[in-house]
PDB file of C-alpha atoms in Angstrom:
ATOM      1  CA  MET I   1      26.873-141.003-111.545  1.00  0.00           C
ATOM      2  CA  THR I   2      24.611-140.848-114.540  1.00  0.00           C
ATOM      3  CA  ARG I   3      25.422-138.539-117.439  1.00  0.00           C
ATOM      4  CA  ARG I   4      22.612-136.188-116.456  1.00  0.00           C
ATOM      5  CA  ALA I   5      23.821-136.046-112.862  1.00  0.00           C
ATOM      6  CA  ARG I   6      27.376-135.301-113.999  1.00  0.00           C
ATOM      7  CA  ARG I   7      26.167-132.447-116.224  1.00  0.00           C
ATOM      8  CA  THR I   8      24.115-130.984-113.384  1.00  0.00           C
ATOM      9  CA  ALA I   9      27.058-131.185-110.993  1.00  0.00           C
ATOM     10  CA  LEU I  10      29.381-129.593-113.566  1.00  0.00           C
ATOM     11  CA  GLY I  11      26.921-126.759-114.211  1.00  0.00           C
ATOM     12  CA  ALA I  12      26.572-126.103-110.479  1.00  0.00           C
ATOM     13  CA  PHE I  13      30.361-126.111-110.067  1.00  0.00           C
ATOM     14  CA  VAL I  14      30.918-123.658-112.931  1.00  0.00           C
ATOM     15  CA  GLY I  15      28.172-121.338-111.648  1.00  0.00           C
ATOM     16  CA  ALA I  16      29.582-121.374-108.134  1.00  0.00           C
ATOM     17  CA  SER I  17      33.075-120.675-109.505  1.00  0.00           C
ATOM     18  CA  PHE I  18      31.902-117.592-111.415  1.00  0.00           C
ATOM     19  CA  LEU I  19      30.080-116.371-108.303  1.00  0.00           C
ATOM     20  CA  LEU I  20      33.153-116.800-106.107  1.00  0.00           C
ATOM     21  CA  LEU I  21      35.480-115.202-108.665  1.00  0.00           C
ATOM     22  CA  GLY I  22      33.154-112.212-108.952  1.00  0.00           C
ATOM     23  CA  ALA I  23      33.190-111.785-105.187  1.00  0.00           C
ATOM     24  CA  CYS I  24      37.004-111.515-105.258  1.00  0.00           C
ATOM     25  CA  ASP I  25      36.839-108.008-106.777  1.00  0.00           C
ATOM     26  CA  PRO I  26      37.187-105.367-103.993  1.00  0.00           C
ATOM     27  CA  GLU I  27      34.573-103.095-105.582  1.00  0.00           C
ATOM     28  CA  THR I  28      32.079-105.971-105.813  1.00  0.00           C
ATOM     29  CA  GLU I  29      32.735-106.873-102.192  1.00  0.00           C
ATOM     30  CA  LYS I  30      32.044-103.290-101.104  1.00  0.00           C
ATOM     31  CA  GLN I  31      28.827-103.211-103.119  1.00  0.00           C
ATOM     32  CA  PHE I  32      27.806-106.501-101.495  1.00  0.00           C
ATOM     33  CA  HIS I  33      28.081-104.855 -98.073  1.00  0.00           C
ATOM     34  CA  HIS I  34      26.073-101.903 -99.409  1.00  0.00           C
ATOM     35  CA  TRP I  35      23.175-104.081-100.589  1.00  0.00           C
ATOM     36  CA  ALA I  36      24.192-103.711-104.274  1.00  0.00           C
ATOM     37  CA  MET I  37      24.435 -99.931-103.984  1.00  0.00           C
ATOM     38  CA  PRO I  38      27.610 -98.058-105.094  1.00  0.00           C
ATOM     39  CA  SER I  39      30.504 -98.675-102.704  1.00  0.00           C
ATOM     40  CA  ASN I  40      30.836 -94.985-101.781  1.00  0.00           C
ATOM     41  CA  SER I  41      27.138 -94.511-101.019  1.00  0.00           C
ATOM     42  CA  PRO I  42      25.326 -92.862 -99.391  1.00  0.00           C
ATOM     43  CA  GLY I  43      27.385 -89.731 -99.925  1.00  0.00           C
ATOM     44  CA  THR I  44      24.784 -87.278 -98.614  1.00  0.00           C
ATOM     45  CA  VAL I  45      22.499 -86.806 -95.633  1.00  0.00           C
ATOM     46  CA  GLN I  46      19.471 -87.207 -97.910  1.00  0.00           C
ATOM     47  CA  GLY I  47      20.951 -90.321 -99.514  1.00  0.00           C
ATOM     48  CA  GLN I  48      20.897 -92.098 -96.156  1.00  0.00           C
ATOM     49  CA  ASP I  49      17.088 -92.179 -96.275  1.00  0.00           C
ATOM     50  CA  ILE I  50      17.172 -93.664 -99.784  1.00  0.00           C
ATOM     51  CA  PHE I  51      19.745 -96.237 -98.680  1.00  0.00           C
ATOM     52  CA  GLU I  52      17.615 -97.337 -95.704  1.00  0.00           C
ATOM     53  CA  LEU I  53      14.556 -97.685 -97.962  1.00  0.00           C
ATOM     54  CA  TRP I  54      16.572 -99.805-100.410  1.00  0.00           C
ATOM     55  CA  LYS I  55      17.955-101.963 -97.587  1.00  0.00           C
ATOM     56  CA  GLY I  56      14.480-102.459 -96.116  1.00  0.00           C
ATOM     57  CA  ALA I  57      13.157-103.503 -99.532  1.00  0.00           C
ATOM     58  CA  TRP I  58      15.958-106.075 -99.856  1.00  0.00           C
ATOM     59  CA  ILE I  59      15.242-107.496 -96.390  1.00  0.00           C
ATOM     60  CA  ALA I  60      11.516-107.755 -97.135  1.00  0.00           C
ATOM     61  CA  ALA I  61      12.219-109.397-100.501  1.00  0.00           C
ATOM     62  CA  LEU I  62      14.620-111.928 -98.964  1.00  0.00           C
ATOM     63  CA  ILE I  63      12.157-112.830 -96.225  1.00  0.00           C
ATOM     64  CA  THR I  64       9.339-113.204 -98.750  1.00  0.00           C
ATOM     65  CA  GLY I  65      11.541-115.266-101.043  1.00  0.00           C
ATOM     66  CA  GLY I  66      12.707-117.477 -98.185  1.00  0.00           C
ATOM     67  CA  ILE I  67       9.158-118.195 -97.053  1.00  0.00           C
ATOM     68  CA  THR I  68       8.056-118.886-100.644  1.00  0.00           C
ATOM     69  CA  TRP I  69      10.908-121.316-101.331  1.00  0.00           C
ATOM     70  CA  ALA I  70      10.370-123.032 -97.991  1.00  0.00           C
ATOM     71  CA  LEU I  71       6.684-123.588 -98.784  1.00  0.00           C
ATOM     72  CA  ILE I  72       7.516-124.895-102.261  1.00  0.00           C
ATOM     73  CA  PHE I  73      10.027-127.430-100.954  1.00  0.00           C
ATOM     74  CA  TYR I  74       7.763-128.417 -98.046  1.00  0.00           C
ATOM     75  CA  ALA I  75       4.781-129.013-100.334  1.00  0.00           C
ATOM     76  CA  SER I  76       6.956-130.952-102.801  1.00  0.00           C
ATOM     77  CA  TRP I  77       8.194-133.236-100.017  1.00  0.00           C
ATOM     78  CA  ARG I  78       5.074-133.482 -97.827  1.00  0.00           C
ATOM     79  CA  PHE I  79       2.609-134.205-100.629  1.00  0.00           C
ATOM     80  CA  ARG I  80       4.840-136.221-102.917  1.00  0.00           C
ATOM     81  CA  ARG I  81       3.493-139.394-104.504  1.00  0.00           C
ATOM     82  CA  ARG I  82       4.648-142.370-102.430  1.00  0.00           C
ATOM     83  CA  SER I  83       3.540-145.102-104.814  1.00  0.00           C
ATOM     84  CA  ASP I  84       2.458-145.449-108.423  1.00  0.00           C
ATOM     85  CA  ASP I  85      -1.084-146.307-107.353  1.00  0.00           C
ATOM     86  CA  GLU I  86      -1.514-143.325-105.059  1.00  0.00           C
ATOM     87  CA  ILE I  87      -3.457-140.281-106.227  1.00  0.00           C
ATOM     88  CA  PRO I  88      -2.877-137.065-104.169  1.00  0.00           C
ATOM     89  CA  VAL I  89      -5.885-135.459-102.523  1.00  0.00           C
ATOM     90  CA  GLN I  90      -7.558-133.074-104.973  1.00  0.00           C
ATOM     91  CA  THR I  91      -8.448-129.814-103.191  1.00  0.00           C
ATOM     92  CA  ARG I  92     -10.828-127.493-105.018  1.00  0.00           C
ATOM     93  CA  TYR I  93     -10.083-124.477-102.816  1.00  0.00           C
ATOM     94  CA  ASN I  94      -8.666-123.413 -99.473  1.00  0.00           C
ATOM     95  CA  LEU I  95     -10.435-120.283 -98.330  1.00  0.00           C
ATOM     96  CA  PRO I  96      -8.032-119.241 -95.513  1.00  0.00           C
ATOM     97  CA  LEU I  97      -5.036-119.690 -97.808  1.00  0.00           C
ATOM     98  CA  GLU I  98      -6.649-117.735-100.635  1.00  0.00           C
ATOM     99  CA  ILE I  99      -7.499-114.886 -98.265  1.00  0.00           C
ATOM    100  CA  PHE I 100      -3.908-114.893 -97.007  1.00  0.00           C
ATOM    101  CA  TYR I 101      -2.226-114.686-100.402  1.00  0.00           C
ATOM    102  CA  THR I 102      -4.651-111.927-101.430  1.00  0.00           C
ATOM    103  CA  ILE I 103      -4.367-109.754 -98.310  1.00  0.00           C
ATOM    104  CA  ALA I 104      -0.643-110.241 -97.611  1.00  0.00           C
ATOM    105  CA  PRO I 105       0.602-108.757-100.938  1.00  0.00           C
ATOM    106  CA  ILE I 106      -1.775-105.812-100.552  1.00  0.00           C
ATOM    107  CA  MET I 107      -0.414-105.118 -97.070  1.00  0.00           C
ATOM    108  CA  MET I 108       3.149-105.332 -98.372  1.00  0.00           C
ATOM    109  CA  VAL I 109       2.413-102.839-101.147  1.00  0.00           C
ATOM    110  CA  VAL I 110       0.792-100.457 -98.641  1.00  0.00           C
ATOM    111  CA  VAL I 111       3.845-100.628 -96.358  1.00  0.00           C
ATOM    112  CA  PHE I 112       6.256-100.096 -99.268  1.00  0.00           C
ATOM    113  CA  PHE I 113       4.174 -97.177-100.541  1.00  0.00           C
ATOM    114  CA  ALA I 114       4.079 -95.500 -97.115  1.00  0.00           C
ATOM    115  CA  HIS I 115       7.855 -95.754 -96.663  1.00  0.00           C
ATOM    116  CA  THR I 116       8.469 -94.548-100.226  1.00  0.00           C
ATOM    117  CA  VAL I 117       6.319 -91.459 -99.694  1.00  0.00           C
ATOM    118  CA  ARG I 118       8.119 -90.741 -96.407  1.00  0.00           C
ATOM    119  CA  VAL I 119      11.538 -90.945 -98.062  1.00  0.00           C
ATOM    120  CA  GLN I 120      10.362 -88.913-101.045  1.00  0.00           C
ATOM    121  CA  GLU I 121       9.205 -86.138 -98.741  1.00  0.00           C
ATOM    122  CA  ALA I 122      12.545 -86.210 -96.890  1.00  0.00           C
ATOM    123  CA  VAL I 123      14.626 -86.130-100.083  1.00  0.00           C
ATOM    124  CA  LEU I 124      12.605 -83.429-101.833  1.00  0.00           C
ATOM    125  CA  ASN I 125      12.126 -81.307 -98.730  1.00  0.00           C
ATOM    126  CA  GLU I 126      12.828 -77.689 -99.653  1.00  0.00           C
ATOM    127  CA  THR I 127      15.828 -76.176 -97.853  1.00  0.00           C
ATOM    128  CA  PRO I 128      14.877 -72.637 -96.768  1.00  0.00           C
ATOM    129  CA  LYS I 129      18.393 -71.205 -97.246  1.00  0.00           C
ATOM    130  CA  PRO I 130      20.831 -73.497 -99.069  1.00  0.00           C
ATOM    131  CA  ASP I 131      24.486 -72.657 -98.620  1.00  0.00           C
ATOM    132  CA  ASN I 132      25.383 -73.020-102.311  1.00  0.00           C
ATOM    133  CA  CYS I 133      23.428 -73.150-105.558  1.00  0.00           C
ATOM    134  CA  VAL I 134      24.496 -74.710-108.839  1.00  0.00           C
ATOM    135  CA  GLN I 135      22.627 -74.361-112.115  1.00  0.00           C
ATOM    136  CA  VAL I 136      23.133 -77.671-113.914  1.00  0.00           C
ATOM    137  CA  VAL I 137      22.696 -77.780-117.674  1.00  0.00           C
ATOM    138  CA  GLY I 138      22.389 -81.090-119.486  1.00  0.00           C
ATOM    139  CA  GLN I 139      22.856 -80.726-123.221  1.00  0.00           C
ATOM    140  CA  GLN I 140      23.656 -82.969-126.149  1.00  0.00           C
ATOM    141  CA  TRP I 141      26.039 -84.320-125.083  1.00  0.00           C
ATOM    142  CA  SER I 142      27.756 -83.042-121.979  1.00  0.00           C
ATOM    143  CA  TRP I 143      27.236 -80.873-118.893  1.00  0.00           C
ATOM    144  CA  THR I 144      27.690 -77.276-117.797  1.00  0.00           C
ATOM    145  CA  PHE I 145      27.843 -76.337-114.101  1.00  0.00           C
ATOM    146  CA  ASN I 146      27.095 -72.726-113.153  1.00  0.00           C
ATOM    147  CA  TYR I 147      28.113 -71.738-109.607  1.00  0.00           C
ATOM    148  CA  SER I 148      25.906 -68.789-108.722  1.00  0.00           C
ATOM    149  CA  GLU I 149      26.988 -66.003-106.375  1.00  0.00           C
ATOM    150  CA  SER I 150      23.455 -65.789-104.976  1.00  0.00           C
ATOM    151  CA  CYS I 151      20.864 -68.522-104.563  1.00  0.00           C
ATOM    152  CA  ASP I 152      18.186 -65.955-105.420  1.00  0.00           C
ATOM    153  CA  ASP I 153      19.918 -65.435-108.766  1.00  0.00           C
ATOM    154  CA  ALA I 154      20.173 -69.194-109.285  1.00  0.00           C
ATOM    155  CA  GLN I 155      16.455 -69.606-108.631  1.00  0.00           C
ATOM    156  CA  ALA I 156      15.703 -66.921-111.193  1.00  0.00           C
ATOM    157  CA  GLY I 157      18.269 -68.259-113.652  1.00  0.00           C
ATOM    158  CA  THR I 158      20.183 -64.993-113.764  1.00  0.00           C
ATOM    159  CA  GLY I 159      23.259 -63.341-112.244  1.00  0.00           C
ATOM    160  CA  LYS I 160      27.013 -63.622-112.522  1.00  0.00           C
ATOM    161  CA  VAL I 161      28.423 -67.152-112.328  1.00  0.00           C
ATOM    162  CA  LEU I 162      31.603 -69.171-112.229  1.00  0.00           C
ATOM    163  CA  TYR I 163      31.230 -72.129-114.540  1.00  0.00           C
ATOM    164  CA  THR I 164      32.818 -75.272-115.945  1.00  0.00           C
ATOM    165  CA  ALA I 165      31.633 -76.857-119.184  1.00  0.00           C
ATOM    166  CA  GLY I 166      32.328 -80.199-120.815  1.00  0.00           C
ATOM    167  CA  THR I 167      32.151 -81.602-124.298  1.00  0.00           C
ATOM    168  CA  GLY I 168      31.831 -85.101-125.680  1.00  0.00           C
ATOM    169  CA  SER I 169      35.623 -85.455-125.437  1.00  0.00           C
ATOM    170  CA  HIS I 170      36.111 -83.617-122.125  1.00  0.00           C
ATOM    171  CA  ILE I 171      34.430 -84.846-118.925  1.00  0.00           C
ATOM    172  CA  PRO I 172      33.663 -81.893-116.633  1.00  0.00           C
ATOM    173  CA  THR I 173      33.953 -81.940-112.849  1.00  0.00           C
ATOM    174  CA  LEU I 174      31.302 -80.734-110.414  1.00  0.00           C
ATOM    175  CA  VAL I 175      32.783 -79.527-107.114  1.00  0.00           C
ATOM    176  CA  LEU I 176      30.709 -79.550-103.908  1.00  0.00           C
ATOM    177  CA  GLU I 177      31.362 -78.477-100.332  1.00  0.00           C
ATOM    178  CA  LYS I 178      31.239 -81.049 -97.538  1.00  0.00           C
ATOM    179  CA  GLY I 179      28.719 -80.369 -94.766  1.00  0.00           C
ATOM    180  CA  LYS I 180      27.003 -77.574 -96.712  1.00  0.00           C
ATOM    181  CA  THR I 181      23.673 -77.847 -98.514  1.00  0.00           C
ATOM    182  CA  THR I 182      23.842 -77.354-102.275  1.00  0.00           C
ATOM    183  CA  GLN I 183      20.712 -76.827-104.324  1.00  0.00           C
ATOM    184  CA  PHE I 184      20.696 -77.915-107.970  1.00  0.00           C
ATOM    185  CA  TRP I 185      18.575 -76.084-110.550  1.00  0.00           C
ATOM    186  CA  LEU I 186      18.235 -78.200-113.685  1.00  0.00           C
ATOM    187  CA  SER I 187      18.008 -76.870-117.265  1.00  0.00           C
ATOM    188  CA  SER I 188      18.112 -78.348-120.768  1.00  0.00           C
ATOM    189  CA  PRO I 189      18.252 -76.491-124.113  1.00  0.00           C
ATOM    190  CA  ASP I 190      17.345 -79.517-126.247  1.00  0.00           C
ATOM    191  CA  VAL I 191      15.865 -82.817-124.992  1.00  0.00           C
ATOM    192  CA  ILE I 192      15.091 -84.550-121.714  1.00  0.00           C
ATOM    193  CA  HIS I 193      18.182 -85.554-119.744  1.00  0.00           C
ATOM    194  CA  SER I 194      18.475 -86.999-116.248  1.00  0.00           C
ATOM    195  CA  PHE I 195      20.976 -85.815-113.624  1.00  0.00           C
ATOM    196  CA  TRP I 196      22.374 -88.635-111.481  1.00  0.00           C
ATOM    197  CA  ILE I 197      25.321 -88.757-109.072  1.00  0.00           C
ATOM    198  CA  THR I 198      25.571 -92.477-108.423  1.00  0.00           C
ATOM    199  CA  GLY I 199      26.985 -92.308-104.891  1.00  0.00           C
ATOM    200  CA  PHE I 200      24.289 -89.832-103.824  1.00  0.00           C
ATOM    201  CA  LEU I 201      21.508 -92.318-104.774  1.00  0.00           C
ATOM    202  CA  MET I 202      19.350 -89.487-106.104  1.00  0.00           C
ATOM    203  CA  LYS I 203      18.513 -88.503-109.658  1.00  0.00           C
ATOM    204  CA  MET I 204      16.044 -86.171-111.345  1.00  0.00           C
ATOM    205  CA  ASP I 205      14.921 -85.497-114.914  1.00  0.00           C
ATOM    206  CA  ILE I 206      15.948 -82.302-116.680  1.00  0.00           C
ATOM    207  CA  ILE I 207      12.988 -81.055-118.691  1.00  0.00           C
ATOM    208  CA  PRO I 208      13.516 -78.712-121.686  1.00  0.00           C
ATOM    209  CA  GLY I 209      11.403 -75.578-121.718  1.00  0.00           C
ATOM    210  CA  GLN I 210      11.499 -75.039-117.961  1.00  0.00           C
ATOM    211  CA  SER I 211      13.005 -71.774-116.761  1.00  0.00           C
ATOM    212  CA  GLY I 212      13.506 -69.778-113.576  1.00  0.00           C
ATOM    213  CA  GLU I 213      11.981 -71.183-110.419  1.00  0.00           C
ATOM    214  CA  ASP I 214       9.781 -73.547-112.461  1.00  0.00           C
ATOM    215  CA  ARG I 215      12.779 -75.779-113.191  1.00  0.00           C
ATOM    216  CA  ASN I 216      13.196 -79.146-111.502  1.00  0.00           C
ATOM    217  CA  HIS I 217      15.445 -78.800-108.477  1.00  0.00           C
ATOM    218  CA  PHE I 218      16.590 -80.616-105.355  1.00  0.00           C
ATOM    219  CA  SER I 219      19.130 -80.261-102.554  1.00  0.00           C
ATOM    220  CA  VAL I 220      21.947 -82.428-101.222  1.00  0.00           C
ATOM    221  CA  THR I 221      24.225 -82.168 -98.192  1.00  0.00           C
ATOM    222  CA  PRO I 222      27.441 -84.138 -98.855  1.00  0.00           C
ATOM    223  CA  ASN I 223      28.725 -85.735 -95.659  1.00  0.00           C
ATOM    224  CA  LYS I 224      32.154 -87.038 -96.655  1.00  0.00           C
ATOM    225  CA  VAL I 225      35.062 -85.891 -98.779  1.00  0.00           C
ATOM    226  CA  GLY I 226      35.681 -87.992-101.857  1.00  0.00           C
ATOM    227  CA  ASP I 227      35.260 -88.559-105.570  1.00  0.00           C
ATOM    228  CA  TYR I 228      32.004 -89.666-107.194  1.00  0.00           C
ATOM    229  CA  ARG I 229      30.730 -90.368-110.697  1.00  0.00           C
ATOM    230  CA  GLY I 230      27.797 -88.804-112.491  1.00  0.00           C
ATOM    231  CA  LYS I 231      25.918 -89.645-115.663  1.00  0.00           C
ATOM    232  CA  CYS I 232      22.772 -89.036-117.668  1.00  0.00           C
ATOM    233  CA  THR I 233      20.158 -91.765-117.196  1.00  0.00           C
ATOM    234  CA  GLU I 234      17.815 -90.679-119.977  1.00  0.00           C
ATOM    235  CA  LEU I 235      18.459 -91.926-123.525  1.00  0.00           C
ATOM    236  CA  CYS I 236      19.015 -88.502-125.054  1.00  0.00           C
ATOM    237  CA  GLY I 237      20.561 -89.144-128.445  1.00  0.00           C
ATOM    238  CA  VAL I 238      23.411 -90.698-130.395  1.00  0.00           C
ATOM    239  CA  TYR I 239      26.173 -89.794-127.927  1.00  0.00           C
ATOM    240  CA  HIS I 240      24.205 -90.391-124.737  1.00  0.00           C
ATOM    241  CA  SER I 241      26.978 -92.683-123.481  1.00  0.00           C
ATOM    242  CA  ARG I 242      29.379 -89.712-123.420  1.00  0.00           C
ATOM    243  CA  MET I 243      27.257 -87.741-120.961  1.00  0.00           C
ATOM    244  CA  LEU I 244      29.495 -88.402-117.986  1.00  0.00           C
ATOM    245  CA  PHE I 245      30.819 -86.090-115.300  1.00  0.00           C
ATOM    246  CA  ASN I 246      32.976 -86.335-112.205  1.00  0.00           C
ATOM    247  CA  VAL I 247      32.042 -85.067-108.754  1.00  0.00           C
ATOM    248  CA  LYS I 248      34.553 -83.999-106.138  1.00  0.00           C
ATOM    249  CA  VAL I 249      33.434 -83.238-102.577  1.00  0.00           C
ATOM    250  CA  MET I 250      35.918 -80.990-100.747  1.00  0.00           C
ATOM    251  CA  ASP I 251      36.183 -79.518 -97.287  1.00  0.00           C
ATOM    252  CA  SER I 252      35.391 -75.823 -96.961  1.00  0.00           C
ATOM    253  CA  ALA I 253      38.986 -74.598 -97.254  1.00  0.00           C
ATOM    254  CA  ASP I 254      39.683 -76.535-100.460  1.00  0.00           C
ATOM    255  CA  TYR I 255      36.297 -75.584-101.875  1.00  0.00           C
ATOM    256  CA  ASP I 256      36.934 -71.864-101.308  1.00  0.00           C
ATOM    257  CA  ALA I 257      40.386 -72.202-102.860  1.00  0.00           C
ATOM    258  CA  TYR I 258      38.909 -73.929-105.922  1.00  0.00           C
ATOM    259  CA  MET I 259      36.310 -71.191-106.405  1.00  0.00           C
ATOM    260  CA  ALA I 260      38.971 -68.511-106.006  1.00  0.00           C
ATOM    261  CA  GLN I 261      41.039 -70.218-108.691  1.00  0.00           C
ATOM    262  CA  LEU I 262      38.041 -70.324-111.061  1.00  0.00           C
ATOM    263  CA  ALA I 263      37.375 -66.631-110.438  1.00  0.00           C
ATOM    264  CA  LYS I 264      40.906 -65.767-111.614  1.00  0.00           C
ATOM    265  CA  ASP I 265      40.334 -67.353-115.032  1.00  0.00           C
ATOM    266  CA  PRO I 266      38.212 -65.184-117.374  1.00  0.00           C
ATOM    267  CA  GLU I 267      37.248 -68.321-119.321  1.00  0.00           C
ATOM    268  CA  HIS I 268      35.336 -69.579-116.271  1.00  0.00           C
ATOM    269  CA  VAL I 269      33.513 -66.353-115.418  1.00  0.00           C
ATOM    270  CA  ALA I 270      30.261 -65.231-117.052  1.00  0.00           C
ATOM    271  CA  ASP I 271      27.857 -62.348-116.473  1.00  0.00           C
ATOM    272  CA  ALA I 272      24.885 -64.716-116.846  1.00  0.00           C
ATOM    273  CA  PRO I 273      24.424 -68.484-116.489  1.00  0.00           C
ATOM    274  CA  LEU I 274      25.337 -70.600-119.493  1.00  0.00           C
ATOM    275  CA  LEU I 275      22.019 -72.367-120.033  1.00  0.00           C
ATOM    276  CA  GLY I 276      22.667 -73.683-123.526  1.00  0.00           C
ATOM    277  CA  GLY I 277      23.820 -71.635-126.454  1.00  0.00           C
ATOM    278  CA  GLU I 278      26.939 -72.761-128.283  1.00  0.00           C
ATOM    279  CA  HIS I 279      27.721 -75.369-125.616  1.00  0.00           C
ATOM    280  CA  SER I 280      24.601 -77.338-126.523  1.00  0.00           C
ATOM    281  CA  THR I 281      25.982 -78.037-130.018  1.00  0.00           C
ATOM    282  CA  THR I 282      29.541 -78.969-129.059  1.00  0.00           C
ATOM    283  CA  THR I 283      30.254 -82.571-130.001  1.00  0.00           C
ATOM    284  CA  ALA I 284      33.559 -84.427-129.908  1.00  0.00           C
ATOM    285  CA  GLY I 285      35.158 -84.758-133.340  1.00  0.00           C
ATOM    286  CA  LEU I 286      33.404 -81.782-134.930  1.00  0.00           C
ATOM    287  CA  THR I 287      35.355 -78.833-136.318  1.00  0.00           C
ATOM    288  CA  ALA I 288      34.233 -75.291-136.922  1.00  0.00           C
ATOM    289  CA  GLY I 289      33.307 -76.119-140.535  1.00  0.00           C
ATOM    290  CA  ASP I 290      31.044 -79.044-139.688  1.00  0.00           C
ATOM    291  CA  THR I 291      27.328 -78.495-140.086  1.00  0.00           C
ATOM    292  CA  GLU I 292      26.030 -81.218-137.762  1.00  0.00           C
ATOM    293  CA  THR I 293      24.568 -79.663-134.604  1.00  0.00           C
ATOM    294  CA  GLY I 294      24.053 -82.831-132.600  1.00  0.00           C
ATOM    295  CA  GLY I 295      20.296 -82.981-132.543  1.00  0.00           C
ATOM    296  CA  ASN I 296      19.917 -85.193-135.621  1.00  0.00           C
ATOM    297  CA  GLU I 297      19.765 -88.953-135.142  1.00  0.00           C
TER     298      GLU I 297
END
């Protein structure tokens, strides 16, 4: 083999080795079967629609890529130069082919757009009477979850709540009930954040200045018990990377027991939702005498 051929073969071998070693990880293998989605997705009824849209997009992309590569290799082989004196036929244009590669992409975009709108309508469809309502607050740089007694109060941003709050050094946990629809009402006291539970395949921006029923909101119906991860997907400041939270989906009995336990602790009960206030300036590493409030970058 020539030196160039040996280098090419070595590069192909090393690349294939990395690919095979990566596939040995159980989490990677699960994501492979989920079309590169999180291994525990879709965790909600609404997430199933998003998952099917993602899978359909992958299938369409693979088919398109396969056809494109096949045409490239066919043209390279079929119209290759067979002798040094041969000059390939010079074609100025091919009208049918030009019409095809103009119309086909447009049709693909139309199909993708139609399916995207359908899934968007399904995911954002308003639930007339959600079973539970949580007022989610994203602040620099953690989360507060307010469990409202009444969904009418949650929509208005008022009423007594049970709550859990995190800081930059404490990751909070959001608890949801399996098989019941939970509506999230999103608030921010400082900058734009984005609320994303990875296994649910759904995220939404949290816009500062919104209040009451004008806040961004959406509903989910978890369909399996388990643990999920959540994060902020909007670059919101210096400690954006700390804006993590855990999600635990429980069956109804465990969920009721968890809420009863929260209700017994005065530190987790409030007469009104915690929509900012002192929690929006709590940053890991700061003491009571520090003057930094977290908004300066």
